Coordinates of C-alpha atoms in Angstrom, one line a residue:
Chain A
M1 CA 12.8 19.9 -18.0
I2 CA 9.3 18.8 -17.5
L3 CA 6.1 20.4 -16.0
I4 CA 2.8 18.8 -14.6
V5 CA 0.1 20.5 -13.4
H6 CA -3.2 19.5 -12.5
G7 CA -7.1 21.6 -12.1
G8 CA -8.5 18.9 -9.7
A9 CA -9.7 15.6 -9.4
G10 CA -13.8 14.9 -9.7
S11 CA -16.7 13.2 -10.4
K12 CA -17.8 15.7 -13.8
K13 CA -15.9 16.6 -16.4
P14 CA -13.6 19.5 -16.9
S15 CA -14.5 22.4 -19.2
G16 CA -13.0 23.4 -22.0
R17 CA -12.2 26.8 -20.2
N18 CA -10.4 25.1 -17.2
L19 CA -8.5 22.9 -19.7
R20 CA -7.5 25.7 -21.9
T21 CA -6.3 27.7 -18.6
L22 CA -4.1 24.6 -17.7
S23 CA -2.4 24.9 -21.2
V24 CA -1.6 28.9 -20.3
A25 CA -0.5 27.6 -16.8
L26 CA 1.8 25.2 -18.7
S27 CA 3.0 27.6 -21.3
A28 CA 4.0 29.7 -18.4
G29 CA 5.8 27.5 -15.8
F30 CA 7.6 26.3 -18.9
D31 CA 8.6 29.8 -19.7
V32 CA 10.7 30.1 -16.5
L33 CA 12.3 26.8 -16.9
K34 CA 13.3 27.3 -20.4
G35 CA 15.0 30.5 -19.0
G36 CA 17.3 28.7 -16.8
G37 CA 14.4 29.2 -13.6
S38 CA 14.2 26.6 -10.6
A39 CA 11.6 23.4 -10.9
L40 CA 10.3 25.9 -7.7
D41 CA 10.0 29.0 -9.8
A42 CA 7.9 27.4 -12.4
V43 CA 5.4 25.5 -10.1
E44 CA 5.3 28.8 -8.1
V45 CA 4.2 30.1 -11.5
A46 CA 1.9 27.7 -13.1
I47 CA -0.2 27.6 -9.6
V48 CA -0.3 31.4 -9.8
V49 CA -1.9 31.1 -13.3
M50 CA -4.4 29.2 -12.2
E51 CA -5.3 30.8 -8.7
D52 CA -5.9 34.0 -10.9
S53 CA -8.1 32.5 -13.6
G54 CA -10.9 32.6 -10.6
L55 CA -11.7 28.7 -12.5
F56 CA -10.5 26.6 -10.5
N57 CA -10.9 25.7 -6.5
A58 CA -7.9 28.1 -5.4
G59 CA -7.3 32.0 -5.2
L60 CA -9.4 34.0 -6.6
G61 CA -12.0 31.1 -6.8
G62 CA -11.5 29.8 -3.6
H63 CA -14.8 28.3 -2.1
L64 CA -16.6 30.2 0.7
Q65 CA -16.4 28.3 4.3
F66 CA -19.3 27.8 5.7
D67 CA -19.2 31.2 7.8
G68 CA -18.9 33.0 4.3
V69 CA -15.0 33.5 4.2
K70 CA -12.9 32.7 2.3
R71 CA -9.6 30.7 3.7
L72 CA -6.9 29.6 1.4
D73 CA -4.2 26.9 2.4
A74 CA -1.1 26.0 -0.1
A75 CA 1.9 24.5 -0.3
V76 CA 5.4 24.3 -1.5
M77 CA 8.7 21.8 -1.8
E78 CA 11.2 21.4 -3.2
G79 CA 13.6 18.3 -3.3
K80 CA 17.3 19.7 -3.0
H81 CA 17.2 21.0 0.8
L82 CA 13.8 19.8 1.3
R83 CA 12.7 22.9 2.0
A84 CA 8.9 23.5 2.3
G85 CA 6.5 26.2 3.3
S86 CA 3.0 26.6 3.8
V87 CA -0.1 28.2 4.6
I88 CA -3.3 27.5 6.6
G89 CA -6.6 29.1 6.3
L90 CA -5.0 32.4 4.9
E91 CA -7.7 35.8 4.8
G92 CA -7.5 38.2 1.6
K93 CA -4.7 37.1 -0.4
K94 CA -5.4 36.2 -3.8
H95 CA -1.9 34.1 -4.1
P96 CA -1.8 31.3 -1.3
V97 CA 0.9 30.1 -2.9
R98 CA 3.2 32.6 -2.8
A99 CA 2.1 33.4 0.9
A100 CA 4.0 29.5 1.0
R101 CA 6.9 29.8 -1.0
L102 CA 7.5 33.4 1.6
V103 CA 7.1 30.9 4.2
M104 CA 9.5 28.4 2.7
D105 CA 12.1 31.3 2.8
T106 CA 11.6 32.4 6.5
P107 CA 12.7 29.3 9.2
H108 CA 9.3 28.0 9.6
V109 CA 7.3 25.6 7.4
M110 CA 3.6 25.8 8.7
F111 CA 2.1 29.0 9.8
T112 CA -1.9 29.2 10.1
D113 CA -4.1 32.2 9.6
R114 CA -2.3 34.6 12.1
G115 CA 1.5 33.9 11.1
A116 CA 0.1 33.5 7.4
R117 CA -0.9 36.8 7.2
M118 CA 2.1 38.6 8.8
V119 CA 4.3 36.3 6.4
A120 CA 1.8 37.1 3.2
S121 CA 1.1 41.3 4.1
V122 CA 3.4 42.2 0.7
L123 CA 0.7 40.3 -1.3
E124 CA -2.0 41.6 -3.7
P125 CA -5.2 41.2 -1.9
L126 CA -8.2 39.2 -2.5
P127 CA -11.3 41.6 -4.5
D128 CA -14.0 41.6 -2.2
I129 CA -16.6 38.9 -2.0
S130 CA -19.6 39.6 -5.0
G131 CA -23.0 38.3 -4.8
K132 CA -22.7 35.6 -6.3
E133 CA -20.2 33.8 -4.1
I134 CA -22.7 34.1 -1.7
R135 CA -25.8 32.6 -3.7
K136 CA -23.4 29.8 -4.6
L137 CA -22.5 29.5 -1.0
S138 CA -26.2 29.6 0.0
A139 CA -27.2 27.1 -2.5
I140 CA -24.5 25.0 -1.0
K141 CA -26.2 25.4 2.0
R142 CA -29.8 24.7 1.1
R143 CA -28.6 21.5 -1.0
H144 CA -26.7 19.7 1.3
V145 CA -28.7 18.5 4.5
E146 CA -26.4 16.1 6.2
I147 CA -22.8 18.3 6.0
L148 CA -20.9 15.7 4.9
K149 CA -22.5 15.8 1.3
L150 CA -20.1 18.4 1.0
Y151 CA -16.8 16.6 1.4
E152 CA -18.3 14.2 -1.7
E153 CA -18.4 17.3 -3.7
H154 CA -16.3 18.0 -7.2
F155 CA -11.7 17.9 -6.1
S156 CA -10.5 21.2 -7.4
T157 CA -7.9 21.9 -6.1
V158 CA -5.1 22.6 -8.4
G159 CA -1.0 21.3 -8.2
A160 CA 2.0 21.5 -10.4
V161 CA 5.2 19.2 -10.0
A162 CA 8.5 20.3 -12.4
L163 CA 12.0 19.0 -13.2
D164 CA 14.6 21.9 -13.9
R165 CA 18.0 21.6 -15.6
Y166 CA 19.6 21.6 -12.8
G167 CA 18.5 18.2 -11.8
D168 CA 15.7 20.0 -9.1
L169 CA 12.1 18.7 -8.3
A170 CA 9.8 21.1 -6.7
A171 CA 6.0 20.4 -5.7
G172 CA 2.8 23.2 -5.3
A173 CA -0.9 22.8 -4.1
S174 CA -3.0 25.5 -3.7
T175 CA -7.2 25.3 -3.2
G176 CA -10.4 26.8 -1.2
G177 CA -10.9 23.3 1.0
V178 CA -14.5 22.3 0.8
A179 CA -17.7 24.0 -0.4
A180 CA -19.6 25.5 2.4
M181 CA -16.6 23.5 4.6
L182 CA -16.5 23.7 8.6
P183 CA -14.2 27.1 9.9
G184 CA -10.6 25.6 10.9
R185 CA -10.9 21.7 8.6
V186 CA -7.4 21.1 7.5
G187 CA -6.9 19.0 4.5
D188 CA -4.1 17.8 2.4
T189 CA -3.0 20.6 0.8
P190 CA -1.0 22.5 3.5
V191 CA 0.5 19.0 4.6
I192 CA 4.1 18.8 4.0
G193 CA 3.5 14.9 3.4
A194 CA 0.2 15.1 2.6
G195 CA -1.0 16.8 -0.3
V196 CA 2.6 17.5 -1.6
Y197 CA 6.0 16.1 -1.4
A198 CA 9.6 16.7 -3.1
D199 CA 13.0 14.7 -2.7
N200 CA 15.6 14.8 -4.9
A201 CA 16.1 11.4 -4.0
S202 CA 13.2 10.2 -5.3
G203 CA 10.5 12.3 -6.6
A204 CA 7.7 14.9 -6.5
V205 CA 4.1 14.5 -5.7
S206 CA 1.1 17.0 -5.9
C207 CA -2.2 15.4 -4.6
T208 CA -5.8 16.4 -5.0
G209 CA -8.9 14.3 -3.5
N210 CA -10.8 13.7 -0.4
G211 CA -8.5 15.9 1.9
E212 CA -8.8 13.4 5.1
A213 CA -7.9 10.0 3.1
I214 CA -5.1 11.6 1.9
L215 CA -4.1 13.0 5.1
R216 CA -4.6 9.5 7.2
L217 CA -1.8 7.7 4.4
S218 CA 0.3 11.3 4.0
L219 CA -0.1 10.2 0.6
A220 CA 2.4 12.3 -1.0
K221 CA 5.7 10.9 1.7
E222 CA 4.1 7.5 0.9
I223 CA 4.7 7.9 -2.8
C224 CA 7.9 9.3 -2.6
M225 CA 9.0 6.4 -0.7
N226 CA 7.7 3.9 -2.8
L227 CA 9.6 5.7 -5.8
K228 CA 12.5 4.0 -4.5
T229 CA 11.9 0.2 -4.8
K230 CA 8.7 0.2 -7.1
S231 CA 8.3 1.9 -10.8
L232 CA 6.2 5.4 -11.3
S233 CA 2.8 4.0 -12.5
R234 CA 2.7 1.2 -10.0
A235 CA 3.6 3.7 -6.9
S236 CA 0.5 5.5 -7.7
R237 CA -1.6 3.0 -8.1
H238 CA -0.8 1.5 -5.3
S239 CA -1.1 4.1 -2.8
L240 CA -4.4 5.1 -4.4
K241 CA -5.6 1.7 -4.1
R242 CA -4.6 1.5 -0.5
L243 CA -6.5 5.1 0.2
L244 CA -9.6 3.5 -1.8
R245 CA -9.8 1.1 1.0
I246 CA -10.0 3.7 3.3
G247 CA -13.1 5.0 1.2
G248 CA -10.6 7.7 -0.5
R249 CA -10.6 9.1 -4.1
A250 CA -7.9 11.0 -5.6
G251 CA -5.3 11.7 -8.3
V252 CA -1.8 12.6 -8.1
I253 CA 0.5 14.0 -10.8
V254 CA 4.4 12.4 -9.9
I255 CA 7.7 12.9 -11.4
N256 CA 10.6 11.6 -10.9
R257 CA 14.5 12.5 -11.2
Q258 CA 15.0 10.9 -14.2
G259 CA 11.5 13.2 -15.6
R260 CA 9.6 10.7 -15.8
F261 CA 5.7 10.8 -15.0
S262 CA 2.7 9.4 -14.1
I263 CA -0.4 11.1 -13.4
A264 CA -3.3 8.7 -11.8
H265 CA -6.6 9.2 -10.7
S266 CA -9.4 6.9 -8.9
T267 CA -12.2 9.9 -9.8
P268 CA -13.5 9.3 -12.6
Y269 CA -11.8 12.7 -14.2
M270 CA -8.7 14.6 -13.7
A271 CA -7.9 17.8 -15.9
S272 CA -4.4 17.9 -16.3
G273 CA -1.1 18.1 -18.9
Y274 CA 2.6 18.4 -19.0
M275 CA 4.8 19.6 -20.9
N276 CA 9.0 18.8 -21.9
D277 CA 11.2 20.2 -24.2
K278 CA 9.3 17.6 -27.0
T279 CA 5.7 17.6 -27.0
S280 CA 2.8 19.1 -24.5
E281 CA -0.7 17.8 -24.1
V282 CA -4.1 18.8 -21.9
R283 CA -6.9 16.5 -21.1
P284 CA -9.9 15.8 -19.4
S285 CA -8.4 12.2 -18.2
F286 CA -5.2 10.9 -17.7
H287 CA -4.1 7.7 -17.0
R288 CA -0.2 7.4 -17.7
Chain B
M1 CA 1.4 -5.2 25.3
I2 CA 2.9 -2.8 25.8
L3 CA 3.3 1.2 26.3
I4 CA 6.2 3.8 25.8
V5 CA 5.9 7.6 26.9
H6 CA 8.4 10.6 26.4
G7 CA 9.0 13.5 28.0
G8 CA 10.6 15.3 25.5
A9 CA 14.1 15.5 24.2
G10 CA 16.6 18.2 24.1
S11 CA 20.4 19.2 26.0
K12 CA 19.2 19.1 30.3
K13 CA 19.1 16.7 31.9
P14 CA 15.5 15.7 32.9
S15 CA 14.5 16.5 36.5
G16 CA 13.5 13.4 39.6
R17 CA 10.2 14.6 39.4
N18 CA 9.4 15.0 35.4
L19 CA 10.9 11.4 35.5
R20 CA 8.5 10.3 38.4
T21 CA 5.7 11.8 36.4
L22 CA 6.7 9.4 33.5
S23 CA 6.4 6.1 35.3
V24 CA 3.2 7.5 37.1
A25 CA 1.9 8.3 33.4
L26 CA 2.7 4.6 32.2
S27 CA 1.1 3.2 35.3
A28 CA -1.9 5.4 34.5
G29 CA -2.3 4.2 30.2
F30 CA -0.9 0.3 31.3
D31 CA -4.1 0.0 33.7
V32 CA -6.1 0.8 30.5
L33 CA -3.8 -2.1 28.9
K34 CA -4.8 -4.4 31.1
G35 CA -8.2 -3.1 31.6
G36 CA -9.0 -4.5 27.7
G37 CA -8.8 -0.7 26.8
S38 CA -7.6 -0.1 23.3
A39 CA -3.6 1.6 22.8
L40 CA -5.5 4.7 21.7
D41 CA -7.7 4.6 25.3
A42 CA -4.1 3.8 26.8
V43 CA -2.1 6.3 24.7
E44 CA -4.5 9.1 25.5
V45 CA -4.3 8.8 29.1
A46 CA -1.0 8.2 29.5
I47 CA -0.8 11.8 28.0
V48 CA -3.5 13.7 30.2
V49 CA -1.3 12.9 33.0
M50 CA 1.2 14.5 31.3
E51 CA -0.3 17.4 30.1
D52 CA -1.8 17.8 33.8
S53 CA 0.9 17.5 35.8
G54 CA 2.3 21.0 34.8
L55 CA 5.5 19.8 34.5
F56 CA 6.3 19.3 30.8
N57 CA 5.6 22.0 27.5
A58 CA 2.0 20.4 26.9
G59 CA -1.3 20.9 28.3
L60 CA -1.5 23.0 31.8
G61 CA 2.5 23.3 31.5
G62 CA 2.5 24.3 28.0
H63 CA 4.5 27.2 26.7
L64 CA 3.1 30.7 25.6
Q65 CA 3.5 31.9 22.2
F66 CA 4.9 35.3 21.3
D67 CA 2.0 37.9 22.3
G68 CA 1.1 35.6 25.4
V69 CA -1.5 33.5 24.7
K70 CA -1.3 29.2 25.1
R71 CA -2.3 27.9 21.8
L72 CA -1.2 23.9 22.3
D73 CA -1.5 21.5 19.2
A74 CA -2.0 17.5 20.0
A75 CA -2.6 14.5 17.5
V76 CA -3.7 11.1 18.3
M77 CA -3.6 8.3 15.3
E78 CA -4.9 4.3 15.4
G79 CA -3.3 2.0 12.8
K80 CA -6.0 -0.4 12.5
H81 CA -8.3 2.0 10.7
L82 CA -5.5 4.5 10.2
R83 CA -8.3 6.7 11.1
A84 CA -6.8 10.4 13.2
G85 CA -7.5 13.2 14.9
S86 CA -4.8 16.8 15.7
V87 CA -6.2 20.0 16.8
I88 CA -3.8 23.1 15.8
G89 CA -3.2 25.8 18.4
L90 CA -6.9 25.5 20.6
E91 CA -6.9 27.7 23.0
G92 CA -8.3 28.1 27.2
K93 CA -8.3 23.9 27.1
K94 CA -6.2 21.4 29.6
H95 CA -6.3 18.5 27.5
P96 CA -5.6 19.0 23.8
V97 CA -5.1 15.3 23.1
R98 CA -8.4 14.9 24.1
A99 CA -9.7 17.1 21.9
A100 CA -7.2 15.3 19.2
R101 CA -9.6 12.4 20.0
L102 CA -12.9 14.1 19.4
V103 CA -12.3 15.6 15.6
M104 CA -10.8 11.9 15.5
D105 CA -14.0 10.5 16.0
T106 CA -15.8 13.4 13.4
P107 CA -15.4 12.4 9.9
H108 CA -12.4 15.5 10.0
V109 CA -8.9 14.9 10.7
M110 CA -7.1 18.5 11.3
F111 CA -9.2 21.9 12.9
T112 CA -6.9 24.8 13.4
D113 CA -8.5 27.3 15.8
R114 CA -11.7 28.1 15.2
G115 CA -12.3 24.6 14.1
A116 CA -10.9 22.7 17.3
R117 CA -12.5 24.8 20.4
M118 CA -16.0 23.9 18.5
V119 CA -15.1 20.7 18.8
A120 CA -13.3 21.0 22.2
S121 CA -16.0 23.1 23.5
V122 CA -16.8 20.6 26.7
L123 CA -13.4 19.6 27.6
E124 CA -12.5 20.9 30.6
P125 CA -10.4 24.6 30.8
L126 CA -7.7 25.8 31.2
P127 CA -6.8 27.6 34.4
D128 CA -6.2 31.8 33.7
I129 CA -2.3 31.7 32.8
S130 CA 0.0 33.0 36.0
G131 CA 1.7 35.9 37.0
K132 CA 4.8 33.6 36.6
E133 CA 4.3 32.7 33.0
I134 CA 4.0 36.0 31.9
R135 CA 7.1 36.7 33.6
K136 CA 8.8 33.5 32.1
L137 CA 7.7 34.9 28.6
S138 CA 9.0 38.0 29.7
A139 CA 12.7 36.4 30.3
I140 CA 12.3 34.8 27.2
K141 CA 11.6 37.7 25.2
R142 CA 14.9 39.9 26.5
R143 CA 17.1 36.6 26.4
H144 CA 16.5 35.8 23.0
V145 CA 17.4 38.8 20.3
E146 CA 17.2 36.6 17.8
I147 CA 13.9 34.9 17.7
L148 CA 15.5 31.8 15.5
K149 CA 17.3 31.3 19.1
L150 CA 14.5 30.1 20.1
Y151 CA 13.9 27.5 18.1
E152 CA 17.5 25.6 19.2
E153 CA 15.9 25.3 23.6
H154 CA 14.6 22.0 25.2
F155 CA 12.0 20.4 23.3
S156 CA 9.7 19.2 26.2
T157 CA 6.7 18.1 24.2
V158 CA 4.9 15.0 25.2
G159 CA 4.1 11.3 23.5
A160 CA 3.1 7.3 23.9
V161 CA 2.8 4.7 21.9
A162 CA 1.4 1.5 22.4
L163 CA 0.2 -1.6 21.4
D164 CA -3.1 -3.6 22.9
R165 CA -4.1 -6.9 23.3
Y166 CA -6.1 -7.1 20.6
G167 CA -2.3 -6.3 18.4
D168 CA -3.4 -3.1 17.8
L169 CA -1.3 0.2 17.3
A170 CA -1.8 4.0 18.8
A171 CA 0.6 6.9 18.7
G172 CA 0.1 10.5 20.1
A173 CA 1.7 13.5 21.1
S174 CA 1.2 16.7 22.7
T175 CA 2.7 20.1 23.1
G176 CA 2.7 23.9 23.6
G177 CA 4.8 24.1 20.6
V178 CA 8.1 26.6 21.4
A179 CA 8.2 29.2 24.0
A180 CA 7.1 32.6 23.4
M181 CA 7.0 31.7 19.1
L182 CA 5.6 33.7 16.4
P183 CA 1.6 32.9 17.0
G184 CA 0.1 30.5 14.1
R185 CA 3.2 28.7 14.0
V186 CA 3.0 25.1 12.9
G187 CA 5.8 22.3 14.4
D188 CA 5.7 18.5 14.0
T189 CA 2.8 17.5 16.6
P190 CA 0.0 17.9 15.0
V191 CA 0.6 16.6 12.1
I192 CA -0.2 13.2 10.7
G193 CA 2.9 12.1 9.4
A194 CA 4.9 14.2 11.3
G195 CA 4.6 14.2 14.8
V196 CA 3.3 11.4 15.0
Y197 CA 1.9 8.3 13.0
A198 CA 0.1 4.5 13.3
D199 CA -0.1 1.5 11.3
N200 CA -1.1 -2.1 11.9
A201 CA 0.5 -3.1 9.0
S202 CA 4.7 -1.3 9.9
G203 CA 4.0 0.4 14.0
A204 CA 3.4 3.4 15.6
V205 CA 5.4 6.6 16.1
S206 CA 5.5 9.2 17.9
C207 CA 8.2 11.8 17.1
T208 CA 9.7 15.2 19.2
G209 CA 12.4 17.5 18.5
N210 CA 12.9 20.4 15.6
G211 CA 9.2 20.3 14.1
E212 CA 10.4 22.5 11.3
A213 CA 12.8 19.9 10.6
I214 CA 10.6 16.7 11.3
L215 CA 7.5 18.3 9.2
R216 CA 10.1 18.6 6.0
L217 CA 10.9 14.6 6.7
S218 CA 7.2 13.5 7.5
L219 CA 9.9 12.3 9.8
A220 CA 7.1 9.7 11.8
K221 CA 5.8 8.4 8.3
E222 CA 9.2 7.4 7.2
I223 CA 10.6 5.3 10.0
C224 CA 6.7 3.5 10.0
M225 CA 7.4 2.8 6.6
N226 CA 11.3 1.8 6.7
L227 CA 9.8 -0.5 9.8
K228 CA 8.7 -2.4 6.4
T229 CA 12.4 -3.9 5.4
K230 CA 15.1 -2.0 8.0
S231 CA 15.1 -3.6 11.8
L232 CA 13.6 -1.3 14.4
S233 CA 16.5 0.3 16.0
R234 CA 18.6 1.0 12.2
A235 CA 14.6 2.4 10.9
S236 CA 15.0 5.1 14.0
R237 CA 18.5 5.7 13.5
H238 CA 18.5 5.4 9.3
S239 CA 15.6 8.6 10.1
L240 CA 17.3 10.6 13.0
K241 CA 20.6 10.6 10.7
R242 CA 18.9 12.0 7.2
L243 CA 16.9 14.3 10.3
L244 CA 20.7 15.5 11.4
R245 CA 22.0 16.3 7.7
I246 CA 18.6 19.1 7.6
G247 CA 20.1 20.5 10.3
G248 CA 17.0 18.6 13.1
R249 CA 18.0 17.2 16.4
A250 CA 15.1 14.4 17.5
G251 CA 14.1 11.7 19.8
V252 CA 11.6 8.9 18.3
I253 CA 9.2 6.0 20.2
V254 CA 8.4 3.1 17.9
I255 CA 6.8 0.3 18.3
N256 CA 6.3 -2.3 15.3
R257 CA 3.0 -5.3 15.7
Q258 CA 5.3 -8.0 17.8
G259 CA 5.7 -5.5 20.3
R260 CA 9.4 -4.5 19.6
F261 CA 10.4 -1.2 20.7
S262 CA 12.9 1.7 19.9
I263 CA 13.8 4.7 21.6
A264 CA 15.8 6.5 20.1
H265 CA 17.7 10.3 19.7
S266 CA 20.2 12.9 18.0
T267 CA 20.0 15.1 21.7
P268 CA 22.4 14.4 24.5
Y269 CA 18.7 13.4 26.6
M270 CA 15.2 12.6 26.5
A271 CA 12.9 12.0 29.4
S272 CA 11.3 8.3 28.4
G273 CA 9.7 4.9 29.4
Y274 CA 8.1 1.7 29.0
M275 CA 5.9 -0.6 30.7
N276 CA 5.0 -4.0 29.5
D277 CA 3.7 -7.6 31.3
K278 CA 6.6 -8.1 32.9
T279 CA 8.8 -5.1 33.3
S280 CA 9.0 -0.9 33.3
E281 CA 11.8 0.7 33.2
V282 CA 12.5 5.5 33.2
R283 CA 15.5 7.0 32.0
P284 CA 16.8 10.5 31.4
S285 CA 18.4 9.3 27.9
F286 CA 17.4 6.2 26.6
H287 CA 19.1 4.5 23.6
R288 CA 17.1 1.0 22.5

């Protein structure tokens, strides 16, 4: 049994508070595994802690889009039956990862706003946008004359991957996208195969970084497939190099079916950590 | 130089009219290749012909969603620089594939309705929904007490893949989704890695079929990656078998970088055809 979480990859050193929240997320998720819960449940619980904290670009802390609305993305996938669920641009809900899980439990896989809202109607609402958030959006808009610059910001998407006692893998991710981004823009997070992928036959992967570049590589699926022929760290580093070649930087957390794992990033920092039966570690930067 | 097109895979035999339209699409697209145009241009032109015809579930002929609105999806990708563009749930435009191409020419990759509408503002509008289309929607709703049944219908998404004289590959797809589907549902077509993928290092793939199952496999990316180690037809058939195991049927058109191709489907029929310098063929069913 193992659980890995991350709180985004980027150029700024993660704060102590953010790292402590990752520890809390790890404990909460690993308790699920210890109690006989599934990898999918552990991934969901760990991500909910990060969405709740308001410290990451996900859930409560999700960035506002250009028009001042908070539209959130999330995805989950489990590796036994390859079931997956995702929501794109979900408004007014605090836990998009729970909405993604609800979608997974329908015959569908992906929903944009309308369908996502319907599926998520039972979930806890987001509080109103605060004055602080609106001032932050204005500051970002003023700072970046060119909208392109927005995409070079810190990526503080959150993600988790887990292996449970039954040998099943799962992956999940949740994000508020890019601060002040154009409404309707879709990054990698809610896209099965790009931001997340899980297959018991190979591994579980959750990615964060330049969403557009990750989409163009189908990064999570690529790493999963390469796990069949390459070692864990080689598979991760190989795809991160390919991503650099098309101009993208990212961080990835990967577990294979034996429970071995890799945390790798082409950004200076990636807040991340893991917990298994023996040990637990959380760091601002990880290369393993 | 080669161009392959398809007009959907399913259980009903394609009509002569539909097959003739595929021939027209092939000629129009291949003219682009002969004139020195790119594989991407050829794919776009071929798909525009099918969107224009009103005979396929794409563009003018796109299905209405459950609420009577026509929301269309499309994607394109080119294999040289791995640039890609896609629109999800685009309303009021006749040529979603052109919108996808416009997205590709921005720094973005995927847009849902709001962003897609903005990018596509210059494109030709769709005519108003006809009385016939509204009656058809009502009939479908009456026929299917269980909404799940809707997803077992004929898949008449359109797609194309091409190799140009410069050795560059491209793939594209366009669809109206599933008739009477829930607003916001996303299938494989607009998802890079699921419905389409292109990489000069391996191949170009366009898929059609059970959207949810195709998403869960990241089918187009999977076939592309398998082209590195498997023959064309083995790569296609291998992934179609894996898809069947999770309950999905599909059809795929695939070209590798040598210009060899495969057309394969796990449905009884798939309207498709190819054109190269020497020959051209269009058939209601193809296994090659």
